[in-house]
């Protein structure tokens, strides 16, 4: 029901399609079907402003402060860019960004975004479903997980010249999570190409999980049989797990996850109740039936 049987890139010459994609992203689209489909996944909450989304960031490759990515990410070179796709796939390779971006129709998705630090935003992403990429490269039957890696380039990423994380940043999803239609490869926001501080040129967005799962500036995707190690779990497994589903009932060891602060929300920074799976429970709860989410945090 949510799928468009015709993939745009199947029916439209690529150059024209890329052009259309830009038009789509600018919000001037006359192509009705994909927007109508996308609407069912988007929240009707008011998005944060472009200024808020691009000036309050976590991107430790560019420093620890929320303002560091906006200040330092300008030096990142994003052209050329390619993604190595390997492991348990039928068609491994080093894919140019343009080819990756042609693997699925670019949609607008307005998603709630919840950081493990108990702040949140609403972000209008542009991107395509990771499931389309996985279908294109072909997942082998023995694959059960997908792992992701960020660019390692200390010359351009000052945080990588310091050892506060084990670089490169790594994340992972179970295959069913990766195939879920909510899971996006995001290439832009507000119809603009992805700002560098938000993970240019392409990053993951998994809206029912804490923000750290949504790895930025991806250069490698590997299909694996075993659960991959993710950076934050490796750094402190008591505080950060592999699943990282937003869960108001499971506190972080150092703070409660029951409430959150919406960035830019209101004069007194009043807090809102955090919702299980960040509000996406209807779509994703079934992925975890039979799992103890206090154990699989
Ligand atoms: N490579 C990389 N990806 C990353 C991070 C990071 O430090 N490095 N921070 C994560 C965290 S903790 C959050 S909350 C989100 C922030 O995304 P945003 O700045 O676009 O809001 O990016 C995630 N992806
Ligand atoms: Mo975060």
GROMACS .gro file of C-alpha atoms and ligand atoms in nm:
model
  322
    1UNK     CA    1   0.000   0.000   0.000
    2UNK     CA    2   0.284   0.236   0.076
    3UNK     CA    3   0.487   0.130  -0.222
    4UNK     CA    4   0.494   0.295  -0.555
    5UNK     CA    5   0.517   0.014  -0.806
    6UNK     CA    6   0.708   0.224  -1.054
    7UNK     CA    7   1.042   0.350  -0.943
    8UNK     CA    8   1.104   0.690  -1.102
    9UNK     CA    9   1.449   0.594  -1.212
   10UNK     CA   10   1.296   0.307  -1.407
   11UNK     CA   11   1.072   0.530  -1.613
   12UNK     CA   12   1.267   0.854  -1.641
   13UNK     CA   13   1.609   0.921  -1.789
   14UNK     CA   14   1.844   0.987  -1.504
   15UNK     CA   15   1.946   1.343  -1.586
   16UNK     CA   16   1.586   1.450  -1.609
   17UNK     CA   17   1.503   1.260  -1.294
   18UNK     CA   18   1.780   1.426  -1.096
   19UNK     CA   19   1.644   1.755  -1.215
   20UNK     CA   20   1.297   1.659  -1.099
   21UNK     CA   21   1.437   1.555  -0.768
   22UNK     CA   22   1.572   1.903  -0.714
   23UNK     CA   23   1.234   2.047  -0.807
   24UNK     CA   24   1.066   1.808  -0.566
   25UNK     CA   25   1.304   1.907  -0.296
   26UNK     CA   26   1.228   2.272  -0.355
   27UNK     CA   27   0.868   2.197  -0.279
   28UNK     CA   28   0.741   2.299  -0.621
   29UNK     CA   29   0.656   1.945  -0.721
   30UNK     CA   30   0.367   1.859  -0.940
   31UNK     CA   31   0.434   1.487  -0.902
   32UNK     CA   32   0.147   1.385  -0.686
   33UNK     CA   33   0.191   1.020  -0.604
   34UNK     CA   34   0.519   1.019  -0.406
   35UNK     CA   35   0.416   1.318  -0.199
   36UNK     CA   36   0.083   1.163  -0.117
   37UNK     CA   37   0.261   0.845  -0.012
   38UNK     CA   38   0.514   1.038   0.191
   39UNK     CA   39   0.242   1.227   0.374
   40UNK     CA   40   0.135   0.919   0.563
   41UNK     CA   41   0.477   0.894   0.727
   42UNK     CA   42   0.513   1.261   0.821
   43UNK     CA   43   0.411   1.421   1.147
   44UNK     CA   44   0.181   1.723   1.130
   45UNK     CA   45   0.379   1.893   1.407
   46UNK     CA   46   0.544   2.221   1.319
   47UNK     CA   47   0.903   2.172   1.205
   48UNK     CA   48   1.190   2.347   1.378
   49UNK     CA   49   1.340   2.633   1.183
   50UNK     CA   50   1.631   2.580   0.944
   51UNK     CA   51   1.840   2.794   1.181
   52UNK     CA   52   1.762   2.571   1.479
   53UNK     CA   53   1.825   2.250   1.286
   54UNK     CA   54   2.161   2.371   1.153
   55UNK     CA   55   2.298   2.540   1.465
   56UNK     CA   56   2.228   2.290   1.742
   57UNK     CA   57   2.405   1.972   1.636
   58UNK     CA   58   2.585   1.665   1.757
   59UNK     CA   59   2.865   1.578   1.515
   60UNK     CA   60   3.164   1.498   1.731
   61UNK     CA   61   3.397   1.483   1.433
   62UNK     CA   62   3.368   1.863   1.444
   63UNK     CA   63   3.381   1.918   1.820
   64UNK     CA   64   3.186   1.856   2.138
   65UNK     CA   65   2.976   2.174   2.164
   66UNK     CA   66   2.638   2.201   1.994
   67UNK     CA   67   2.768   2.504   1.803
   68UNK     CA   68   3.094   2.338   1.687
   69UNK     CA   69   2.954   2.153   1.383
   70UNK     CA   70   2.806   2.472   1.234
   71UNK     CA   71   3.139   2.648   1.293
   72UNK     CA   72   3.374   2.371   1.174
   73UNK     CA   73   3.195   2.154   0.920
   74UNK     CA   74   3.245   2.400   0.635
   75UNK     CA   75   3.593   2.256   0.574
   76UNK     CA   76   3.452   1.912   0.488
   77UNK     CA   77   3.493   1.819   0.120
   78UNK     CA   78   3.190   1.625  -0.003
   79UNK     CA   79   3.266   1.606  -0.374
   80UNK     CA   80   3.363   1.348  -0.492
   81UNK     CA   81   3.177   1.111  -0.260
   82UNK     CA   82   3.119   0.740  -0.283
   83UNK     CA   83   2.984   0.464  -0.060
   84UNK     CA   84   3.148   0.125  -0.031
   85UNK     CA   85   2.869  -0.132  -0.008
   86UNK     CA   86   2.992  -0.478   0.083
   87UNK     CA   87   2.956  -0.784   0.301
   88UNK     CA   88   2.660  -1.015   0.241
   89UNK     CA   89   2.525  -0.842  -0.071
   90UNK     CA   90   2.476  -0.965  -0.427
   91UNK     CA   91   2.626  -0.658  -0.595
   92UNK     CA   92   2.906  -0.518  -0.377
   93UNK     CA   93   3.093  -0.216  -0.500
   94UNK     CA   94   3.210   0.136  -0.451
   95UNK     CA   95   2.904   0.335  -0.561
   96UNK     CA   96   2.920   0.701  -0.661
   97UNK     CA   97   2.691   0.925  -0.461
   98UNK     CA   98   2.484   1.004  -0.773
   99UNK     CA   99   2.423   0.633  -0.828
  100UNK     CA  100   2.330   0.582  -0.463
  101UNK     CA  101   2.088   0.875  -0.478
  102UNK     CA  102   1.922   0.718  -0.782
  103UNK     CA  103   1.840   0.399  -0.590
  104UNK     CA  104   1.506   0.526  -0.463
  105UNK     CA  105   1.263   0.814  -0.506
  106UNK     CA  106   1.350   1.117  -0.294
  107UNK     CA  107   1.061   1.209  -0.065
  108UNK     CA  108   0.999   1.470   0.198
  109UNK     CA  109   0.952   1.319   0.544
  110UNK     CA  110   0.878   1.540   0.842
  111UNK     CA  111   1.000   1.337   1.137
  112UNK     CA  112   1.020   1.382   1.511
  113UNK     CA  113   1.384   1.353   1.622
  114UNK     CA  114   1.479   1.263   1.980
  115UNK     CA  115   1.838   1.278   2.110
  116UNK     CA  116   1.942   1.051   2.397
  117UNK     CA  117   2.031   1.373   2.584
  118UNK     CA  118   1.654   1.436   2.619
  119UNK     CA  119   1.608   1.716   2.366
  120UNK     CA  120   1.401   1.690   2.052
  121UNK     CA  121   1.321   1.860   1.723
  122UNK     CA  122   1.092   1.816   1.423
  123UNK     CA  123   1.290   1.799   1.099
  124UNK     CA  124   1.167   1.804   0.738
  125UNK     CA  125   1.412   1.565   0.573
  126UNK     CA  126   1.451   1.481   0.207
  127UNK     CA  127   1.564   1.130   0.140
  128UNK     CA  128   1.483   0.783   0.016
  129UNK     CA  129   1.407   0.462   0.198
  130UNK     CA  130   1.711   0.256   0.288
  131UNK     CA  131   1.502  -0.046   0.181
  132UNK     CA  132   1.530   0.070  -0.181
  133UNK     CA  133   1.909   0.077  -0.162
  134UNK     CA  134   1.916  -0.268  -0.004
  135UNK     CA  135   1.684  -0.403  -0.274
  136UNK     CA  136   1.911  -0.258  -0.542
  137UNK     CA  137   2.233  -0.409  -0.407
  138UNK     CA  138   2.062  -0.736  -0.318
  139UNK     CA  139   2.069  -0.872   0.036
  140UNK     CA  140   2.199  -1.227   0.070
  141UNK     CA  141   1.979  -1.465   0.274
  142UNK     CA  142   2.240  -1.500   0.550
  143UNK     CA  143   2.249  -1.123   0.621
  144UNK     CA  144   2.083  -1.020   0.947
  145UNK     CA  145   2.230  -0.676   1.021
  146UNK     CA  146   2.347  -0.364   0.842
  147UNK     CA  147   2.645  -0.166   0.965
  148UNK     CA  148   2.740   0.189   0.868
  149UNK     CA  149   3.060   0.393   0.886
  150UNK     CA  150   3.125   0.765   0.873
  151UNK     CA  151   3.409   0.920   0.676
  152UNK     CA  152   3.748   0.910   0.851
  153UNK     CA  153   3.938   1.221   0.743
  154UNK     CA  154   4.117   1.386   1.036
  155UNK     CA  155   4.258   1.663   0.811
  156UNK     CA  156   3.907   1.795   0.769
  157UNK     CA  157   3.748   1.667   1.089
  158UNK     CA  158   3.923   1.824   1.387
  159UNK     CA  159   3.743   1.600   1.638
  160UNK     CA  160   3.908   1.298   1.475
  161UNK     CA  161   4.249   1.441   1.571
  162UNK     CA  162   4.144   1.383   1.931
  163UNK     CA  163   4.062   1.052   2.087
  164UNK     CA  164   3.730   1.108   2.261
  165UNK     CA  165   3.559   0.856   2.036
  166UNK     CA  166   3.692   0.549   1.858
  167UNK     CA  167   3.687   0.677   1.499
  168UNK     CA  168   3.538   0.629   1.252
  169UNK     CA  169   3.189   0.664   1.399
  170UNK     CA  170   2.996   0.339   1.347
  171UNK     CA  171   2.633   0.240   1.374
  172UNK     CA  172   2.418  -0.060   1.298
  173UNK     CA  173   2.061  -0.178   1.252
  174UNK     CA  174   1.895  -0.515   1.248
  175UNK     CA  175   1.790  -0.600   0.892
  176UNK     CA  176   1.416  -0.564   0.964
  177UNK     CA  177   1.479  -0.218   1.114
  178UNK     CA  178   1.687  -0.123   0.811
  179UNK     CA  179   1.413  -0.243   0.574
  180UNK     CA  180   1.138  -0.056   0.758
  181UNK     CA  181   0.981   0.214   0.538
  182UNK     CA  182   1.042   0.482   0.804
  183UNK     CA  183   1.419   0.429   0.782
  184UNK     CA  184   1.568   0.692   0.552
  185UNK     CA  185   1.889   0.769   0.374
  186UNK     CA  186   1.859   1.146   0.404
  187UNK     CA  187   2.019   1.369   0.144
  188UNK     CA  188   1.876   1.705   0.242
  189UNK     CA  189   1.644   1.904   0.463
  190UNK     CA  190   1.402   2.186   0.392
  191UNK     CA  191   1.460   2.111   0.023
  192UNK     CA  192   1.828   2.206   0.048
  193UNK     CA  193   2.115   1.961  -0.001
  194UNK     CA  194   2.215   1.821   0.338
  195UNK     CA  195   2.398   2.091   0.536
  196UNK     CA  196   2.746   1.972   0.631
  197UNK     CA  197   2.678   1.999   1.004
  198UNK     CA  198   2.377   1.769   0.960
  199UNK     CA  199   2.577   1.494   0.787
  200UNK     CA  200   2.638   1.588   0.423
  201UNK     CA  201   2.610   1.451   0.172
  202UNK     CA  202   2.411   1.151   0.300
  203UNK     CA  203   2.317   1.023   0.644
  204UNK     CA  204   2.085   0.777   0.810
  205UNK     CA  205   1.760   0.881   0.985
  206UNK     CA  206   1.580   0.631   1.212
  207UNK     CA  207   1.306   0.835   1.379
  208UNK     CA  208   1.196   0.588   1.651
  209UNK     CA  209   1.548   0.555   1.791
  210UNK     CA  210   1.771   0.792   1.983
  211UNK     CA  211   1.952   1.033   1.755
  212UNK     CA  212   2.292   0.868   1.786
  213UNK     CA  213   2.170   0.581   1.566
  214UNK     CA  214   2.125   0.830   1.279
  215UNK     CA  215   2.485   0.822   1.160
  216UNK     CA  216   2.612   1.108   0.943
  217UNK     CA  217   2.832   1.139   0.634
  218UNK     CA  218   2.823   0.769   0.546
  219UNK     CA  219   3.102   0.613   0.336
  220UNK     CA  220   3.049   0.245   0.407
  221UNK     CA  221   2.754   0.007   0.439
  222UNK     CA  222   2.818  -0.358   0.523
  223UNK     CA  223   2.566  -0.641   0.547
  224UNK     CA  224   2.662  -0.885   0.823
  225UNK     CA  225   2.542  -1.201   0.995
  226UNK     CA  226   2.647  -1.082   1.342
  227UNK     CA  227   2.532  -0.776   1.533
  228UNK     CA  228   2.778  -0.497   1.452
  229UNK     CA  229   2.947  -0.286   1.715
  230UNK     CA  230   2.820   0.070   1.736
  231UNK     CA  231   3.040   0.353   1.856
  232UNK     CA  232   2.838   0.461   2.159
  233UNK     CA  233   2.782   0.110   2.289
  234UNK     CA  234   3.152   0.044   2.247
  235UNK     CA  235   3.233   0.365   2.434
  236UNK     CA  236   2.999   0.289   2.725
  237UNK     CA  237   2.781  -0.018   2.700
  238UNK     CA  238   2.610   0.048   3.033
  239UNK     CA  239   2.476   0.378   2.906
  240UNK     CA  240   2.415   0.306   2.536
  241UNK     CA  241   2.284  -0.010   2.380
  242UNK     CA  242   2.252  -0.144   2.028
  243UNK     CA  243   1.875  -0.096   1.997
  244UNK     CA  244   1.847   0.257   2.142
  245UNK     CA  245   1.471   0.272   2.088
  246UNK     CA  246   1.321   0.585   2.240
  247UNK     CA  247   1.170   0.457   2.566
  248UNK     CA  248   1.040   0.684   2.843
  249UNK     CA  249   1.032   0.386   3.083
  250UNK     CA  250   1.401   0.301   3.065
  251UNK     CA  251   1.619   0.570   3.217
  252UNK     CA  252   1.970   0.645   3.106
  253UNK     CA  253   2.190   0.562   3.410
  254UNK     CA  254   2.256   0.934   3.459
  255UNK     CA  255   1.918   1.089   3.373
  256UNK     CA  256   1.553   1.012   3.314
  257UNK     CA  257   1.417   0.964   2.963
  258UNK     CA  258   1.057   1.032   3.072
  259UNK     CA  259   1.051   1.390   2.940
  260UNK     CA  260   1.226   1.598   2.678
  261UNK     CA  261   1.293   1.958   2.584
  262UNK     CA  262   1.179   2.065   2.237
  263UNK     CA  263   1.451   2.288   2.091
  264UNK     CA  264   1.301   2.629   2.020
  265UNK     CA  265   0.987   2.529   2.204
  266UNK     CA  266   0.838   2.800   2.415
  267UNK     CA  267   0.958   3.072   2.643
  268UNK     CA  268   1.021   2.868   2.954
  269UNK     CA  269   1.171   2.561   2.791
  270UNK     CA  270   0.888   2.357   2.933
  271UNK     CA  271   0.932   1.984   2.902
  272UNK     CA  272   0.707   1.741   2.718
  273UNK     CA  273   0.644   1.378   2.797
  274UNK     CA  274   0.854   1.144   2.587
  275UNK     CA  275   0.648   0.894   2.386
  276UNK     CA  276   0.739   0.527   2.341
  277UNK     CA  277   0.923   0.474   2.010
  278UNK     CA  278   0.918   0.854   1.975
  279UNK     CA  279   0.555   0.830   1.863
  280UNK     CA  280   0.615   0.569   1.591
  281UNK     CA  281   0.486   0.273   1.795
  282UNK     CA  282   0.198   0.194   1.560
  283UNK     CA  283   0.449   0.137   1.282
  284UNK     CA  284   0.741  -0.026   1.465
  285UNK     CA  285   0.631  -0.190   1.792
  286UNK     CA  286   0.573  -0.522   1.614
  287UNK     CA  287   0.943  -0.540   1.527
  288UNK     CA  288   1.016  -0.596   1.895
  289UNK     CA  289   0.735  -0.830   2.001
  290UNK     CA  290   0.867  -1.079   2.251
  291UNK     CA  291   1.176  -0.869   2.327
  292UNK     CA  292   1.243  -0.721   2.671
  293UNK     CA  293   1.327  -0.361   2.584
  294UNK     CA  294   1.466  -0.294   2.930
  295UNK     CA  295   1.728  -0.559   2.854
  296UNK     CA  296   1.763  -0.475   2.485
  297UNK     CA  297   1.801  -0.100   2.549
  298LIG     N1  298   2.920   1.058   1.236
  298LIG     C1  299   2.842   1.101   1.334
  298LIG     N2  300   2.710   1.082   1.327
  298LIG     C2  301   2.629   1.127   1.426
  298LIG     C3  302   2.683   1.190   1.541
  298LIG     C4  303   2.824   1.209   1.546
  298LIG     O1  304   2.881   1.264   1.640
  298LIG     N3  305   2.900   1.165   1.439
  298LIG     N4  306   2.600   1.230   1.645
  298LIG     C5  307   2.470   1.159   1.655
  298LIG     C6  308   2.382   1.221   1.754
  298LIG     S1  309   2.419   1.194   1.917
  298LIG     C7  310   2.272   1.292   1.717
  298LIG     S2  311   2.161   1.349   1.834
  298LIG     C8  312   2.243   1.322   1.576
  298LIG     C9  313   2.229   1.472   1.557
  298LIG     O2  314   2.182   1.501   1.429
  298LIG     P1  315   2.156   1.654   1.387
  298LIG     O3  316   2.276   1.733   1.427
  298LIG     O4  317   2.132   1.653   1.241
  298LIG     O5  318   2.034   1.697   1.465
  298LIG     O6  319   2.346   1.278   1.488
  298LIG    C10  320   2.401   1.150   1.520
  298LIG     N5  321   2.493   1.109   1.417
  299LIG    MO1  322   2.225   1.245   2.037
   0.00000   0.00000   0.00000
